[in-house]
Short mmCIF file of C-alpha atoms in Angstrom, two decimals:
data_model
loop_
_atom_site.label_atom_id
_atom_site.label_comp_id
_atom_site.label_asym_id
_atom_site.label_seq_id
_atom_site.Cartn_x
_atom_site.Cartn_y
_atom_site.Cartn_z
CA UNK N 80 90.58 130.08 27.81
CA UNK N 81 88.13 132.00 25.80
CA UNK N 82 85.41 129.81 24.29
CA UNK N 83 83.40 131.23 21.79
CA UNK N 84 79.69 130.78 21.50
CA UNK N 85 79.90 130.67 17.54
CA UNK N 86 82.68 129.59 15.73
CA UNK N 87 84.76 132.28 14.12
CA UNK N 88 85.20 133.32 10.53
CA UNK N 89 88.85 133.89 9.53
CA UNK N 90 88.25 137.98 9.62
CA UNK N 91 86.81 137.87 13.15
CA UNK N 92 89.94 135.58 14.25
CA UNK N 93 92.15 137.99 12.74
CA UNK N 94 90.49 141.04 14.33
CA UNK N 95 90.67 139.07 17.69
CA UNK N 96 94.18 138.17 17.62
CA UNK N 97 95.24 141.93 16.60
CA UNK N 98 93.16 143.37 19.43
CA UNK N 99 94.78 141.36 22.02
CA UNK N 100 97.99 142.54 20.80
CA UNK N 101 97.58 145.45 22.99
CA UNK N 102 97.37 143.47 26.16
CA UNK N 103 100.75 143.28 27.57
CA UNK N 104 102.18 140.13 29.63
CA UNK N 105 100.77 137.59 27.06
CA UNK N 106 103.33 134.78 26.61
CA UNK N 107 101.35 132.77 23.98
CA UNK N 108 98.13 132.17 22.51
CA UNK N 109 97.05 128.79 21.11
CA UNK N 110 93.87 128.75 18.90
CA UNK N 111 91.55 125.46 18.74
CA UNK N 112 88.39 124.95 16.54
CA UNK N 113 87.21 122.78 13.75
CA UNK N 114 90.03 121.55 11.40
CA UNK N 115 89.48 122.73 7.53
CA UNK N 116 91.36 120.56 5.11
CA UNK N 117 93.00 121.96 2.12
CA UNK N 118 91.78 119.54 -0.15
CA UNK N 119 88.73 117.01 -0.21
CA UNK N 120 89.88 114.03 1.72
CA UNK N 121 87.64 111.30 1.07
CA UNK N 122 85.16 110.21 -1.63
CA UNK N 123 84.97 110.46 -5.36
CA UNK N 124 86.35 114.07 -5.12
CA UNK N 125 89.21 113.14 -3.43
CA UNK N 126 92.26 115.27 -4.19
CA UNK N 127 90.41 118.27 -5.27
CA UNK N 128 91.24 121.66 -3.98
CA UNK N 129 88.56 122.26 -0.92
CA UNK N 130 88.27 126.08 -1.63
CA UNK N 131 87.03 126.75 1.77
CA UNK N 132 86.38 130.36 2.13
CA UNK N 133 87.81 130.41 5.64
CA UNK N 134 91.07 128.49 5.20
CA UNK N 135 93.08 131.18 4.32
CA UNK N 136 96.21 133.48 5.44
CA UNK N 137 95.61 135.84 7.97
CA UNK N 138 97.85 138.42 9.03
CA UNK N 139 98.87 138.74 12.81
CA UNK N 140 101.48 141.04 14.10
CA UNK N 141 102.78 141.59 10.89
CA UNK N 142 103.07 138.18 10.06
CA UNK N 143 101.20 135.83 7.76
CA UNK N 144 99.68 132.73 9.23
CA UNK N 145 97.88 130.07 7.33
CA UNK N 146 94.34 129.55 9.14
CA UNK N 147 93.65 125.87 9.12
CA UNK N 148 90.60 125.99 11.59
CA UNK N 149 87.47 127.53 12.08
CA UNK N 150 88.40 128.76 15.49
CA UNK N 151 86.52 128.74 18.33
CA UNK N 152 88.76 128.90 21.24
CA UNK N 153 91.93 130.97 22.40
CA UNK N 154 94.08 129.61 24.95
CA UNK N 155 95.64 132.70 26.12
CA UNK N 156 98.77 132.00 28.48
CA UNK N 157 99.56 135.17 30.70
CA UNK N 158 103.28 135.93 32.17
CA UNK N 159 101.91 137.61 35.76
CA UNK N 160 103.58 137.12 38.91
CA UNK N 161 100.32 138.23 41.26
CA UNK N 162 96.89 138.35 41.37
CA UNK N 163 96.04 141.82 40.74
CA UNK N 164 98.30 142.16 37.54
CA UNK N 165 96.38 139.01 36.54
CA UNK N 166 92.92 140.49 37.12
CA UNK N 167 93.93 143.72 35.50
CA UNK N 168 94.89 141.60 32.31
CA UNK N 169 91.87 139.64 32.32
CA UNK N 170 89.73 142.60 32.27
CA UNK N 171 91.57 144.09 29.28
CA UNK N 172 90.90 140.51 27.35
CA UNK N 173 87.35 140.77 28.34
CA UNK N 174 87.23 144.39 27.19
CA UNK N 175 88.97 142.91 23.83
CA UNK N 176 86.67 140.11 23.39
CA UNK N 177 83.35 142.42 23.99
CA UNK N 178 84.51 144.57 21.24
CA UNK N 179 85.36 141.77 18.66
CA UNK N 180 83.31 138.73 19.54
CA UNK N 181 79.98 139.70 18.00
CA UNK N 182 77.90 136.48 19.38
CA UNK N 183 79.48 135.99 22.80
CA UNK N 184 81.90 133.85 24.68
CA UNK N 185 82.81 132.12 28.05
CA UNK N 186 85.98 133.31 29.62
CA UNK N 187 87.62 130.86 32.38
CA UNK N 188 90.73 131.88 34.18
CA UNK N 189 92.91 128.83 35.49
CA UNK N 190 96.23 126.76 34.90
CA UNK N 191 95.93 124.84 31.81
CA UNK N 192 99.83 124.09 31.32
CA UNK N 193 102.02 122.27 33.11
CA UNK N 194 103.58 124.25 35.91
CA UNK N 195 105.62 121.99 38.02
CA UNK N 196 107.57 118.57 37.13
CA UNK N 197 105.42 115.56 37.26
CA UNK N 198 106.25 111.85 37.87
CA UNK N 199 107.27 111.37 34.06
CA UNK N 200 109.86 114.09 34.53
CA UNK N 201 111.64 112.49 37.22
CA UNK N 202 111.20 109.04 35.26
CA UNK N 203 113.01 110.27 32.12
CA UNK N 204 115.59 112.35 33.83
CA UNK B 46 37.64 93.52 19.99
CA UNK B 47 38.18 96.79 18.77
CA UNK B 48 40.62 97.60 15.74
CA UNK B 49 44.12 98.25 16.63
CA UNK B 50 44.64 101.98 16.35
CA UNK B 51 48.33 102.74 15.43
CA UNK B 52 50.15 104.81 17.73
CA UNK B 53 53.48 106.71 17.03
CA UNK B 54 55.07 108.50 20.14
CA UNK B 55 54.00 109.19 23.50
CA UNK B 56 54.08 112.64 25.09
CA UNK B 57 52.19 115.96 25.30
CA UNK B 58 55.15 118.39 24.70
CA UNK B 59 56.12 120.25 21.36
CA UNK B 60 58.99 117.59 20.21
CA UNK B 61 56.70 114.68 21.10
CA UNK B 62 53.84 116.13 19.29
CA UNK B 63 56.19 116.96 16.12
CA UNK B 64 57.59 113.35 16.48
CA UNK B 65 54.07 112.04 15.94
CA UNK B 66 53.21 114.58 13.07
CA UNK B 67 56.43 113.52 11.14
CA UNK B 68 55.92 109.53 11.63
CA UNK B 69 52.18 109.71 10.94
CA UNK B 70 51.92 108.87 7.14
CA UNK B 71 48.41 110.38 6.85
CA UNK B 72 49.78 113.87 8.03
CA UNK B 73 50.74 115.64 4.62
CA UNK B 74 53.92 117.57 5.59
CA UNK B 75 54.40 121.49 4.90
CA UNK B 76 56.09 122.40 1.91
CA UNK B 77 58.33 125.44 2.64
CA UNK B 78 60.26 126.22 -0.56
CA UNK B 79 60.38 124.71 -4.07
CA UNK B 80 64.25 123.58 -5.31
CA UNK B 81 63.80 122.78 -9.18
CA UNK B 82 64.08 118.76 -9.48
CA UNK B 83 66.83 119.43 -12.03
CA UNK B 84 68.81 121.30 -9.05
CA UNK B 85 68.09 118.20 -6.74
CA UNK B 86 69.83 115.95 -9.01
CA UNK B 87 72.77 118.29 -9.33
CA UNK B 88 73.15 118.44 -5.68
CA UNK B 89 73.00 114.51 -5.23
CA UNK B 90 75.53 114.01 -8.43
CA UNK B 91 74.43 110.55 -9.35
CA UNK B 92 73.69 111.76 -12.70
CA UNK B 93 73.32 114.76 -14.75
CA UNK B 94 69.79 116.30 -15.37
CA UNK B 95 68.41 115.10 -18.53
CA UNK B 96 70.80 111.76 -18.37
CA UNK B 97 69.12 108.36 -18.85
CA UNK B 98 68.75 106.18 -15.48
CA UNK B 99 71.36 103.70 -15.72
CA UNK B 100 69.98 100.38 -14.94
CA UNK B 101 71.22 96.82 -13.25
CA UNK B 102 68.86 94.54 -14.11
CA UNK B 103 66.36 94.33 -17.29
CA UNK B 104 62.82 96.04 -16.49
CA UNK B 105 60.64 93.49 -14.54
CA UNK B 106 57.92 93.57 -17.52
CA UNK B 107 60.11 91.28 -19.50
CA UNK B 108 59.40 88.77 -17.33
CA UNK B 109 62.57 87.37 -17.13
CA UNK B 110 61.97 87.08 -13.22
CA UNK B 111 62.26 83.62 -11.45
CA UNK B 112 59.04 81.90 -10.37
CA UNK B 113 58.66 83.22 -6.74
CA UNK B 114 55.33 83.97 -4.55
CA UNK B 115 56.97 86.81 -2.67
CA UNK B 116 57.91 88.50 -6.20
CA UNK B 117 54.01 87.91 -7.06
CA UNK B 118 52.74 89.59 -3.91
CA UNK B 119 54.80 92.62 -3.81
CA UNK B 120 54.05 95.52 -5.94
CA UNK B 121 57.64 96.97 -7.36
CA UNK B 122 58.28 100.51 -6.73
CA UNK B 123 58.96 102.46 -9.98
CA UNK B 124 62.31 102.29 -10.16
CA UNK B 125 62.54 98.69 -9.54
CA UNK B 126 60.39 98.10 -12.47
CA UNK B 127 62.74 99.88 -14.46
CA UNK B 128 65.68 98.22 -13.00
CA UNK B 129 67.14 101.52 -11.60
CA UNK B 130 70.42 101.70 -9.68
CA UNK B 131 70.04 102.10 -5.95
CA UNK B 132 71.39 105.64 -4.88
CA UNK B 133 71.39 107.87 -1.94
CA UNK B 134 70.63 111.19 -0.23
CA UNK B 135 72.30 111.73 3.17
CA UNK B 136 71.16 114.34 5.67
CA UNK B 137 73.25 115.61 8.69
CA UNK B 138 70.97 117.59 11.38
CA UNK B 139 72.16 119.89 13.81
CA UNK B 140 71.78 119.49 17.47
CA UNK B 141 70.90 123.23 17.66
CA UNK B 142 67.00 122.69 16.96
CA UNK B 143 67.17 121.26 13.55
CA UNK B 144 63.57 120.51 12.46
CA UNK B 145 64.46 116.59 12.88
CA UNK B 146 67.12 114.61 13.90
CA UNK B 147 68.46 111.15 12.12
CA UNK B 148 66.73 108.72 14.46
CA UNK B 149 63.23 110.08 13.92
CA UNK B 150 64.31 110.45 10.15
CA UNK B 151 64.32 106.65 10.11
CA UNK B 152 61.33 106.17 11.95
CA UNK B 153 59.29 108.84 9.36
CA UNK B 154 60.86 107.16 6.57
CA UNK B 155 59.92 103.57 7.60
CA UNK B 156 56.50 105.00 8.39
CA UNK B 157 55.98 106.54 4.88
CA UNK B 158 57.70 104.80 2.35
CA UNK B 159 57.87 101.46 0.95
CA UNK B 160 61.28 99.99 -0.94
CA UNK B 161 63.78 102.25 0.92
CA UNK B 162 66.91 101.20 3.00
CA UNK B 163 67.79 103.61 5.82
CA UNK B 164 70.56 104.01 7.98
CA UNK B 165 70.99 105.94 11.30
CA UNK B 166 73.94 107.33 12.82
CA UNK B 167 74.74 109.90 15.38
CA UNK B 168 74.57 112.66 12.86
CA UNK B 169 73.46 111.84 9.82
CA UNK B 170 70.82 109.33 8.03
CA UNK B 171 71.21 107.91 4.80
CA UNK B 172 68.37 106.76 2.56
CA UNK B 173 69.12 104.73 -0.50
CA UNK B 174 66.26 103.61 -2.90
CA UNK B 175 66.20 102.85 -6.55
CA UNK B 176 67.60 106.12 -8.41
CA UNK B 177 63.98 107.51 -9.95
CA UNK B 178 62.28 106.96 -6.70
CA UNK B 179 64.96 108.57 -4.59
CA UNK B 180 64.95 111.76 -6.71
CA UNK B 181 61.15 112.19 -5.92
CA UNK B 182 61.88 111.56 -2.37
CA UNK B 183 64.60 113.77 -2.20
CA UNK B 184 62.96 116.65 -3.37
CA UNK B 185 60.18 115.90 -1.31
CA UNK B 186 62.66 116.30 2.01
CA UNK B 187 64.52 119.13 0.90
CA UNK B 188 61.06 121.19 0.03
CA UNK B 189 59.45 120.36 3.10
CA UNK B 190 59.47 121.30 6.89
CA UNK B 191 61.94 118.56 7.74
CA UNK B 192 64.70 120.57 5.96
CA UNK B 193 66.16 123.78 7.24
CA UNK B 194 68.77 125.58 5.00
CA UNK B 195 71.27 126.27 8.00
CA UNK B 196 70.87 123.06 10.20
CA UNK B 197 70.30 120.50 7.81
CA UNK B 198 73.24 119.47 5.31
CA UNK B 199 73.11 117.35 2.16
CA UNK B 200 76.34 115.47 2.77
CA UNK B 201 77.57 112.46 1.44
CA UNK B 202 80.58 112.09 3.24
CA UNK B 203 82.60 114.07 5.60
CA UNK B 204 79.49 114.76 7.51
CA UNK B 205 81.12 116.32 10.64
CA UNK B 206 79.76 119.27 11.89
CA UNK B 207 76.12 118.23 13.71
CA UNK B 208 77.32 118.81 17.10
CA UNK B 209 79.94 121.85 16.49
CA UNK B 210 79.12 125.07 17.36
CA UNK B 211 77.39 127.01 14.40
CA UNK B 212 79.49 129.44 12.49
CA UNK B 213 78.73 133.35 12.62
CA UNK B 214 75.83 133.30 10.38
CA UNK B 215 74.20 130.61 12.09
CA UNK B 216 75.38 127.70 9.81
CA UNK B 217 76.21 124.17 10.73
CA UNK B 218 79.94 123.72 10.70
CA UNK B 219 81.15 121.76 7.44
CA UNK B 220 84.47 121.31 6.72
CA UNK B 221 83.92 121.12 3.18
CA UNK B 222 81.72 124.24 2.75
CA UNK B 223 79.39 122.40 0.42
CA UNK B 224 76.87 125.45 1.05
CA UNK B 225 77.67 129.18 1.86
CA UNK B 226 76.02 132.11 3.09
CA UNK B 227 74.75 134.81 0.72
CA UNK B 228 74.82 137.90 2.36
CA UNK B 229 73.04 139.82 -0.35
CA UNK B 230 70.01 137.63 -0.35
CA UNK B 231 70.35 136.33 3.18
CA UNK B 232 69.95 132.85 1.81
CA UNK B 233 71.91 129.88 2.04
CA UNK B 234 73.54 128.60 -1.29
CA UNK B 235 74.95 125.20 -2.39
CA UNK B 236 78.05 125.49 -4.32
CA UNK B 237 78.92 121.79 -4.40
CA UNK B 238 77.37 118.43 -4.58
CA UNK B 239 76.90 116.23 -1.43
CA UNK B 240 80.72 114.77 -1.97
CA UNK B 241 81.84 118.10 -2.29
CA UNK B 242 82.36 118.32 -6.38
CA UNK B 243 81.95 121.99 -7.46
CA UNK B 244 78.49 122.58 -9.09
CA UNK B 245 78.55 124.53 -12.25
CA UNK B 246 76.06 126.83 -10.79
CA UNK B 247 74.66 128.09 -7.47
CA UNK B 248 71.46 126.49 -5.96
CA UNK B 249 69.82 128.43 -3.52
CA UNK B 250 67.87 126.76 -1.02
CA UNK B 251 66.36 129.59 0.67
CA UNK B 252 66.35 131.49 3.93
CA UNK B 253 66.93 129.83 7.31
CA UNK B 254 64.15 129.80 9.60
CA UNK B 255 64.37 131.70 12.64
CA UNK B 256 65.38 130.04 16.19
CA UNK B 257 62.15 130.80 17.63
CA UNK B 258 60.13 129.10 14.91
CA UNK B 259 62.81 126.00 15.02
CA UNK B 260 61.97 125.62 18.52
CA UNK B 261 58.23 124.93 17.89
CA UNK B 262 59.14 122.50 14.73
CA UNK B 263 61.83 120.62 16.11
CA UNK B 264 61.84 116.84 17.54
CA UNK B 265 64.76 117.39 19.48
CA UNK B 266 64.49 117.48 23.56
CA UNK B 267 67.18 119.66 24.65
CA UNK B 268 68.03 120.92 28.44
CA UNK B 269 67.70 124.64 26.87
CA UNK B 270 64.40 123.92 25.01
CA UNK B 271 62.02 121.27 26.21
CA UNK B 272 63.75 119.00 28.69
CA UNK B 273 62.71 115.42 28.08
CA UNK B 274 62.55 114.95 31.58
CA UNK B 275 59.67 117.59 31.74
CA UNK B 276 57.49 115.27 29.67
CA UNK B 277 56.44 112.61 32.23
CA UNK B 278 54.98 110.25 29.39
CA UNK B 279 58.19 109.96 27.31
CA UNK B 280 60.14 109.74 30.49
CA UNK B 281 58.16 106.71 31.54
CA UNK B 282 58.03 105.38 28.15
CA UNK B 283 61.85 105.55 28.11
CA UNK B 284 62.09 103.85 31.58
CA UNK B 285 59.72 101.21 30.85
CA UNK B 286 61.75 100.14 27.46
CA UNK B 287 64.87 100.30 29.76
CA UNK B 288 63.37 98.22 32.68
CA UNK B 289 61.84 95.56 29.99
CA UNK B 290 64.97 95.27 28.29
CA UNK B 291 67.05 95.08 31.52
CA UNK B 292 64.78 92.34 32.91
CA UNK B 293 64.63 90.58 29.60
CA UNK B 294 68.23 90.07 29.42
CA UNK B 295 68.93 89.11 32.90
CA UNK B 296 65.86 87.84 34.89
CA UNK B 297 63.15 87.30 32.50
CA UNK B 298 61.07 85.72 34.93
CA UNK B 299 60.48 88.46 36.50
CA UNK B 300 58.52 90.11 33.66
CA UNK B 301 55.05 89.81 34.45
CA UNK B 302 51.98 91.40 33.35
CA UNK B 303 53.44 93.21 30.41
#
């Protein structure tokens, strides 16, 4: 989990994502941040286009993605079997972040998604 | 008995001193920039510059007021005399060492002005005044030291952002991007009015202050700035109010000698 000290512009987000492409064993990346609406959603200007410079299409891994957030966090999911390769991947991710995120970040390693069945899964069987 | 001398806020630390300064009506606040009056009117978006003020009642001088002892006692403010509409300006203050925060804005406005209505919310502070008085007041508070281009926003709606991380240029987050960073001039420029209707011209509000300067100007106590607990008098004042309120609510007979 990478939490940046500043909210990143669309260009920086694009850079970080493209740089992370070089790291192997990444299963998926989820982004979090502050939502930027496409249109003005309340008040007398309701319905007008928002024209926010950071709400735009970025190109990641050859694909166009519409960025709807000012990104402040990357949840990078790794597919590794042992601690050794986990540490190696984390080091690589750190190197990528150091090179692309100017204002710093904090990085935490942990299990953020569900990895074993919970009570709910037994119930809904 | 000696005449009562008005007190404003306890404490010896910088935020405490700043709170006292902002609240004391005798202190003239420093003017840091000069945004033209017409531009202030444009940013607020209540009327076009040069347009007449709309009125909601005939001028008071026409003498159609009911006979009322209070009306005789109170001198009306300029806007009230003319029967202006009541309009607003709303400021959002970032938690990252903005020069002032909403609660102190309320204290400051109420301590310094007559004829205003102000409302405090967690990140923003609205002032409602008669239109022509509002314009004078708005210009004053955009020009003076309580405003920082990067950390104070003029936002009528969708004010979200005061507790968000800053963006890469150090500006407070705004989902409607009413102001943008001008990289050539290193200034903050308004491109939309306070309810995000595009402006027909770009209005510069100047350069943001350095963080070191803001830390000296702020009224905000923060663990990574001046911690409120480091100011004994402020802490004791908070505790005293807490104690009196609690006792007053549940065991009022225990409040003695206060």
